Amino acid sequence: DAGVTQSPTHLIKTRGQQVTLRCSPKSGHDTVSWYQQALGQGPQFIFQYYEEEERQRGNFPDRFSGHQFPNYSSELNVNALLLGDSALYLCASKGHGADEQYFGPGTRLTVT
Amino acid sequence: SQKIEQNSEALNIQEGKTATLTCNYTNYSPAYLQWYRQDPGRGPVFLLLIRENEKEKRKERLKVTFDTTLKQSLFHITASQPADSATYLCALPFSGNTPLVFGKGTRLSVIA
């Protein structure tokens, strides 16, 4: 049983560019959340998707957007990249109504 | 404002001893609290969830307590091993079904 998977593992982008990160949830999970983790900090909640809709959103600008597909996989898009967007981006999945969530290995984004 | 504090950034202990990590929160009324382990460059791994009506929970060498009066959770690792060296994160929802908020984590080093 595969856990949460994310792609790519690492990514280097230039300021102003756009990036798309991908996530496949753990089998049986239908709710996906995205987090940003800066070095030395805890993960910060970006948004959560359930039934292909954004259900909750953290304190992130509109440059951060997402999508969930019918198979529950999800994408995180970031437009107009800033140097400060450099971080580890984590995807977490859970069953609807469950409290425990499971994280993927993350995508390390570097913006130069 | 709402805050989560983990008692120290780093904790060094000798192999075989019990490690105790602290998570304090203010201005929250969480229904539960979670603990995660994170290795460098990897996603957090779920360890334990304790609900507000539970005083203590155990899993193998791990024990978590939750004192809603003190607004504090203690995380214990007994008979610690060098393989337990990692960053440990506590996380809880503001209230109800809101997204998890994470502390900055405590980096535990178990010295042989």
mmCIF file of C-alpha atoms in Angstrom:
data_model
loop_
_atom_site.group_PDB
_atom_site.id
_atom_site.type_symbol
_atom_site.label_atom_id
_atom_site.label_comp_id
_atom_site.label_asym_id
_atom_site.label_seq_id
_atom_site.Cartn_x
_atom_site.Cartn_y
_atom_site.Cartn_z
ATOM 1 C CA ASP A 1 0.000 0.000 0.000
ATOM 2 C CA ALA A 2 1.714 3.167 -1.211
ATOM 3 C CA GLY A 3 1.723 6.098 1.128
ATOM 4 C CA VAL A 4 1.492 9.712 0.051
ATOM 5 C CA THR A 5 3.685 10.445 -2.947
ATOM 6 C CA GLN A 6 4.866 13.805 -4.240
ATOM 7 C CA SER A 7 6.655 14.961 -7.369
ATOM 8 C CA PRO A 8 9.107 16.290 -8.157
ATOM 9 C CA THR A 9 11.535 15.748 -5.262
ATOM 10 C CA HIS A 10 13.495 18.910 -5.947
ATOM 11 C CA LEU A 11 12.899 21.923 -8.134
ATOM 12 C CA ILE A 12 14.856 25.064 -8.929
ATOM 13 C CA LYS A 13 12.991 28.038 -10.378
ATOM 14 C CA THR A 14 13.747 31.669 -11.124
ATOM 15 C CA ARG A 15 11.965 34.582 -9.478
ATOM 16 C CA GLY A 16 8.783 35.454 -11.368
ATOM 17 C CA GLN A 17 8.267 31.984 -12.792
ATOM 18 C CA GLN A 18 5.388 29.645 -12.059
ATOM 19 C CA VAL A 19 5.561 26.152 -10.559
ATOM 20 C CA THR A 20 3.243 23.141 -10.229
ATOM 21 C CA LEU A 21 3.732 20.499 -7.562
ATOM 22 C CA ARG A 22 1.875 17.191 -7.518
ATOM 23 C CA CYS A 23 0.562 14.872 -4.832
ATOM 24 C CA SER A 24 -1.095 11.449 -4.766
ATOM 25 C CA PRO A 25 -2.826 10.653 -1.482
ATOM 26 C CA LYS A 26 -2.585 7.448 0.478
ATOM 27 C CA SER A 27 -4.951 4.751 -0.745
ATOM 28 C CA GLY A 28 -8.431 5.236 0.745
ATOM 29 C CA HIS A 29 -7.867 8.910 1.579
ATOM 30 C CA ASP A 30 -9.989 11.620 -0.059
ATOM 31 C CA THR A 31 -8.836 14.803 1.671
ATOM 32 C CA VAL A 32 -5.575 16.499 0.746
ATOM 33 C CA SER A 33 -3.843 19.401 2.495
ATOM 34 C CA TRP A 34 -0.774 21.368 1.448
ATOM 35 C CA TYR A 35 1.791 22.873 3.806
ATOM 36 C CA GLN A 36 4.836 25.092 3.394
ATOM 37 C CA GLN A 37 7.793 24.477 5.697
ATOM 38 C CA ALA A 38 10.622 26.987 5.882
ATOM 39 C CA LEU A 39 13.948 25.909 7.348
ATOM 40 C CA GLY A 40 13.796 25.605 11.129
ATOM 41 C CA GLN A 41 10.032 26.157 11.255
ATOM 42 C CA GLY A 42 7.021 23.929 11.594
ATOM 43 C CA PRO A 43 4.782 23.287 8.566
ATOM 44 C CA GLN A 44 2.323 26.111 7.772
ATOM 45 C CA PHE A 45 -1.096 25.254 6.369
ATOM 46 C CA ILE A 46 -1.772 26.529 2.844
ATOM 47 C CA PHE A 47 -5.125 24.932 1.949
ATOM 48 C CA GLN A 48 -7.189 21.761 2.037
ATOM 49 C CA TYR A 49 -9.138 20.037 -0.748
ATOM 50 C CA TYR A 50 -12.065 17.678 -0.466
ATOM 51 C CA GLU A 51 -14.470 16.645 -3.225
ATOM 52 C CA GLU A 52 -12.439 18.695 -5.710
ATOM 53 C CA GLU A 53 -13.094 21.940 -3.831
ATOM 54 C CA GLU A 54 -10.928 24.120 -1.632
ATOM 55 C CA ARG A 55 -12.490 23.729 1.812
ATOM 56 C CA GLN A 56 -10.128 25.674 4.061
ATOM 57 C CA ARG A 57 -7.333 28.124 3.416
ATOM 58 C CA GLY A 58 -4.478 29.447 5.502
ATOM 59 C CA ASN A 59 -2.904 32.877 5.390
ATOM 60 C CA PHE A 60 -1.335 32.645 1.928
ATOM 61 C CA PRO A 61 -1.763 35.041 -1.017
ATOM 62 C CA ASP A 62 -3.778 34.263 -4.138
ATOM 63 C CA ARG A 63 -0.537 33.411 -5.935
ATOM 64 C CA PHE A 64 -0.975 30.032 -4.263
ATOM 65 C CA SER A 65 -3.731 27.987 -5.872
ATOM 66 C CA GLY A 66 -4.607 24.349 -6.109
ATOM 67 C CA HIS A 67 -6.715 21.695 -7.654
ATOM 68 C CA GLN A 68 -8.009 18.259 -6.743
ATOM 69 C CA PHE A 69 -8.834 15.680 -9.372
ATOM 70 C CA PRO A 70 -11.582 13.020 -9.332
ATOM 71 C CA ASN A 71 -9.000 10.392 -8.299
ATOM 72 C CA TYR A 72 -8.237 12.588 -5.210
ATOM 73 C CA SER A 73 -4.743 13.541 -6.399
ATOM 74 C CA SER A 74 -3.897 17.209 -6.106
ATOM 75 C CA GLU A 75 -1.734 19.972 -7.512
ATOM 76 C CA LEU A 76 -0.320 23.083 -5.892
ATOM 77 C CA ASN A 77 0.416 26.010 -8.197
ATOM 78 C CA VAL A 78 2.463 29.031 -7.245
ATOM 79 C CA ASN A 79 2.608 32.018 -9.604
ATOM 80 C CA ALA A 80 5.066 34.919 -9.723
ATOM 81 C CA LEU A 81 7.588 33.137 -7.524
ATOM 82 C CA LEU A 82 9.431 35.134 -4.888
ATOM 83 C CA LEU A 83 12.717 34.278 -3.190
ATOM 84 C CA GLY A 84 10.718 33.805 0.020
ATOM 85 C CA ASP A 85 8.754 30.959 -1.562
ATOM 86 C CA SER A 86 11.825 28.742 -1.234
ATOM 87 C CA ALA A 87 10.771 25.990 1.159
ATOM 88 C CA LEU A 88 9.811 22.349 1.557
ATOM 89 C CA TYR A 89 6.252 21.870 0.285
ATOM 90 C CA LEU A 90 4.401 19.048 1.976
ATOM 91 C CA CYS A 91 1.236 17.267 0.991
ATOM 92 C CA ALA A 92 -0.806 15.408 3.608
ATOM 93 C CA SER A 93 -3.825 13.178 3.146
ATOM 94 C CA LYS A 94 -6.513 11.737 5.386
ATOM 95 C CA GLY A 95 -9.897 10.121 5.214
ATOM 96 C CA HIS A 96 -12.821 12.536 5.396
ATOM 97 C CA GLY A 97 -13.687 13.186 9.017
ATOM 98 C CA ALA A 98 -10.522 11.534 10.293
ATOM 99 C CA ASP A 99 -8.082 13.464 12.471
ATOM 100 C CA GLU A 100 -4.857 11.632 11.686
ATOM 101 C CA GLN A 101 -3.125 12.755 8.539
ATOM 102 C CA TYR A 102 -0.178 11.307 6.677
ATOM 103 C CA PHE A 103 2.502 13.348 4.985
ATOM 104 C CA GLY A 104 4.405 12.794 1.786
ATOM 105 C CA PRO A 105 8.183 13.212 1.519
ATOM 106 C CA GLY A 106 7.854 16.785 0.275
ATOM 107 C CA THR A 107 9.114 18.807 -2.677
ATOM 108 C CA ARG A 108 12.102 21.057 -2.038
ATOM 109 C CA LEU A 109 11.566 24.279 -4.036
ATOM 110 C CA THR A 110 14.445 26.690 -4.463
ATOM 111 C CA VAL A 111 13.769 30.095 -6.031
ATOM 112 C CA THR A 112 16.828 31.968 -7.318
ATOM 113 C CA SER B 1 -3.081 35.656 19.898
ATOM 114 C CA GLN B 2 -2.919 31.881 19.538
ATOM 115 C CA LYS B 3 0.483 30.334 20.041
ATOM 116 C CA ILE B 4 2.188 26.943 20.288
ATOM 117 C CA GLU B 5 5.546 26.688 22.029
ATOM 118 C CA GLN B 6 7.809 23.668 22.194
ATOM 119 C CA ASN B 7 10.061 24.016 25.177
ATOM 120 C CA SER B 8 13.427 23.975 23.502
ATOM 121 C CA GLU B 9 14.908 24.004 20.049
ATOM 122 C CA ALA B 10 17.322 21.208 20.886
ATOM 123 C CA LEU B 11 17.605 18.506 23.523
ATOM 124 C CA ASN B 12 20.583 16.186 24.036
ATOM 125 C CA ILE B 13 20.242 13.042 26.139
ATOM 126 C CA GLN B 14 22.221 9.872 26.740
ATOM 127 C CA GLU B 15 21.155 6.564 25.250
ATOM 128 C CA GLY B 16 18.896 4.609 27.578
ATOM 129 C CA LYS B 17 17.495 7.673 29.344
ATOM 130 C CA THR B 18 13.959 9.024 29.014
ATOM 131 C CA ALA B 19 13.509 12.044 26.769
ATOM 132 C CA THR B 20 10.733 14.463 27.727
ATOM 133 C CA LEU B 21 9.550 17.078 25.270
ATOM 134 C CA THR B 22 7.040 19.808 26.103
ATOM 135 C CA CYS B 23 4.357 21.492 24.034
ATOM 136 C CA ASN B 24 2.505 24.484 25.480
ATOM 137 C CA TYR B 25 -0.317 26.362 23.820
ATOM 138 C CA THR B 26 -2.253 29.538 24.572
ATOM 139 C CA ASN B 27 -5.700 30.750 23.581
ATOM 140 C CA TYR B 28 -6.680 27.430 22.043
ATOM 141 C CA SER B 29 -9.374 24.924 22.880
ATOM 142 C CA PRO B 30 -8.172 21.943 20.859
ATOM 143 C CA ALA B 31 -10.210 18.772 20.697
ATOM 144 C CA TYR B 32 -6.977 16.815 20.259
ATOM 145 C CA LEU B 33 -3.234 17.173 19.904
ATOM 146 C CA GLN B 34 -0.856 15.258 17.664
ATOM 147 C CA TRP B 35 2.865 14.466 17.749
ATOM 148 C CA TYR B 36 4.986 13.906 14.653
ATOM 149 C CA ARG B 37 8.570 12.887 14.005
ATOM 150 C CA GLN B 38 10.517 14.559 11.202
ATOM 151 C CA ASP B 39 13.911 13.565 9.856
ATOM 152 C CA PRO B 40 15.995 16.138 7.928
ATOM 153 C CA GLY B 41 14.599 16.854 4.464
ATOM 154 C CA ARG B 42 11.689 14.431 4.919
ATOM 155 C CA GLY B 43 7.987 14.811 5.617
ATOM 156 C CA PRO B 44 6.637 14.504 9.174
ATOM 157 C CA VAL B 45 5.604 11.027 10.298
ATOM 158 C CA PHE B 46 2.495 10.720 12.469
ATOM 159 C CA LEU B 47 3.211 9.194 15.886
ATOM 160 C CA LEU B 48 0.332 9.714 18.301
ATOM 161 C CA LEU B 49 -2.961 11.557 18.685
ATOM 162 C CA ILE B 50 -4.433 12.290 22.106
ATOM 163 C CA ARG B 51 -7.929 13.687 22.607
ATOM 164 C CA GLU B 52 -9.031 16.272 25.159
ATOM 165 C CA ASN B 53 -10.799 13.648 27.290
ATOM 166 C CA GLU B 54 -7.703 11.418 27.436
ATOM 167 C CA LYS B 55 -5.046 12.054 30.053
ATOM 168 C CA GLU B 56 -2.405 9.706 28.686
ATOM 169 C CA LYS B 57 -1.694 7.577 25.644
ATOM 170 C CA ARG B 58 1.048 5.023 25.015
ATOM 171 C CA LYS B 59 2.540 3.364 21.969
ATOM 172 C CA GLU B 60 5.525 1.091 22.495
ATOM 173 C CA ARG B 61 8.269 3.307 24.034
ATOM 174 C CA LEU B 62 6.259 6.503 23.500
ATOM 175 C CA LYS B 63 3.942 8.153 26.018
ATOM 176 C CA VAL B 64 1.940 11.352 25.607
ATOM 177 C CA THR B 65 0.032 13.278 28.254
ATOM 178 C CA PHE B 66 -2.470 16.073 27.683
ATOM 179 C CA ASP B 67 -3.410 18.552 30.411
ATOM 180 C CA THR B 68 -6.115 20.894 29.116
ATOM 181 C CA THR B 69 -6.030 22.916 32.347
ATOM 182 C CA LEU B 70 -2.310 23.651 32.061
ATOM 183 C CA LYS B 71 -2.655 23.787 28.250
ATOM 184 C CA GLN B 72 0.307 21.465 27.942
ATOM 185 C CA SER B 73 1.284 18.137 26.403
ATOM 186 C CA LEU B 74 4.328 16.103 27.406
ATOM 187 C CA PHE B 75 5.914 13.609 25.017
ATOM 188 C CA HIS B 76 8.152 10.921 26.510
ATOM 189 C CA ILE B 77 10.478 8.452 24.807
ATOM 190 C CA THR B 78 11.674 5.798 27.245
ATOM 191 C CA ALA B 79 14.890 3.797 26.809
ATOM 192 C CA SER B 80 15.956 6.228 24.110
ATOM 193 C CA GLN B 81 18.157 5.077 21.236
ATOM 194 C CA PRO B 82 20.353 6.971 18.754
ATOM 195 C CA ALA B 83 17.751 6.074 16.090
ATOM 196 C CA ASP B 84 15.265 8.256 17.982
ATOM 197 C CA SER B 85 17.316 11.317 17.037
ATOM 198 C CA ALA B 86 15.020 13.574 14.980
ATOM 199 C CA THR B 87 12.867 16.681 15.246
ATOM 200 C CA TYR B 88 9.580 16.173 17.054
ATOM 201 C CA LEU B 89 6.632 18.407 16.235
ATOM 202 C CA CYS B 90 3.411 18.946 18.121
ATOM 203 C CA ALA B 91 0.323 20.068 16.243
ATOM 204 C CA LEU B 92 -3.247 20.925 17.111
ATOM 205 C CA PRO B 93 -6.303 22.566 15.555
ATOM 206 C CA PHE B 94 -7.331 26.057 16.709
ATOM 207 C CA SER B 95 -10.684 24.511 17.563
ATOM 208 C CA GLY B 96 -13.228 22.217 16.006
ATOM 209 C CA ASN B 97 -12.336 21.097 12.508
ATOM 210 C CA THR B 98 -9.844 23.850 11.699
ATOM 211 C CA PRO B 99 -6.481 22.968 10.140
ATOM 212 C CA LEU B 100 -3.541 21.837 12.218
ATOM 213 C CA VAL B 101 -1.144 24.440 13.569
ATOM 214 C CA PHE B 102 2.377 23.157 14.182
ATOM 215 C CA GLY B 103 4.990 24.147 16.703
ATOM 216 C CA LYS B 104 8.544 24.799 15.531
ATOM 217 C CA GLY B 105 9.683 21.442 16.825
ATOM 218 C CA THR B 106 12.329 20.173 19.213
ATOM 219 C CA ARG B 107 15.465 18.594 17.754
ATOM 220 C CA LEU B 108 16.330 15.555 19.864
ATOM 221 C CA SER B 109 19.814 14.062 19.803
ATOM 222 C CA VAL B 110 20.360 10.740 21.585
ATOM 223 C CA ILE B 111 24.047 10.206 22.274
ATOM 224 C CA ALA B 112 25.470 6.688 22.494
#
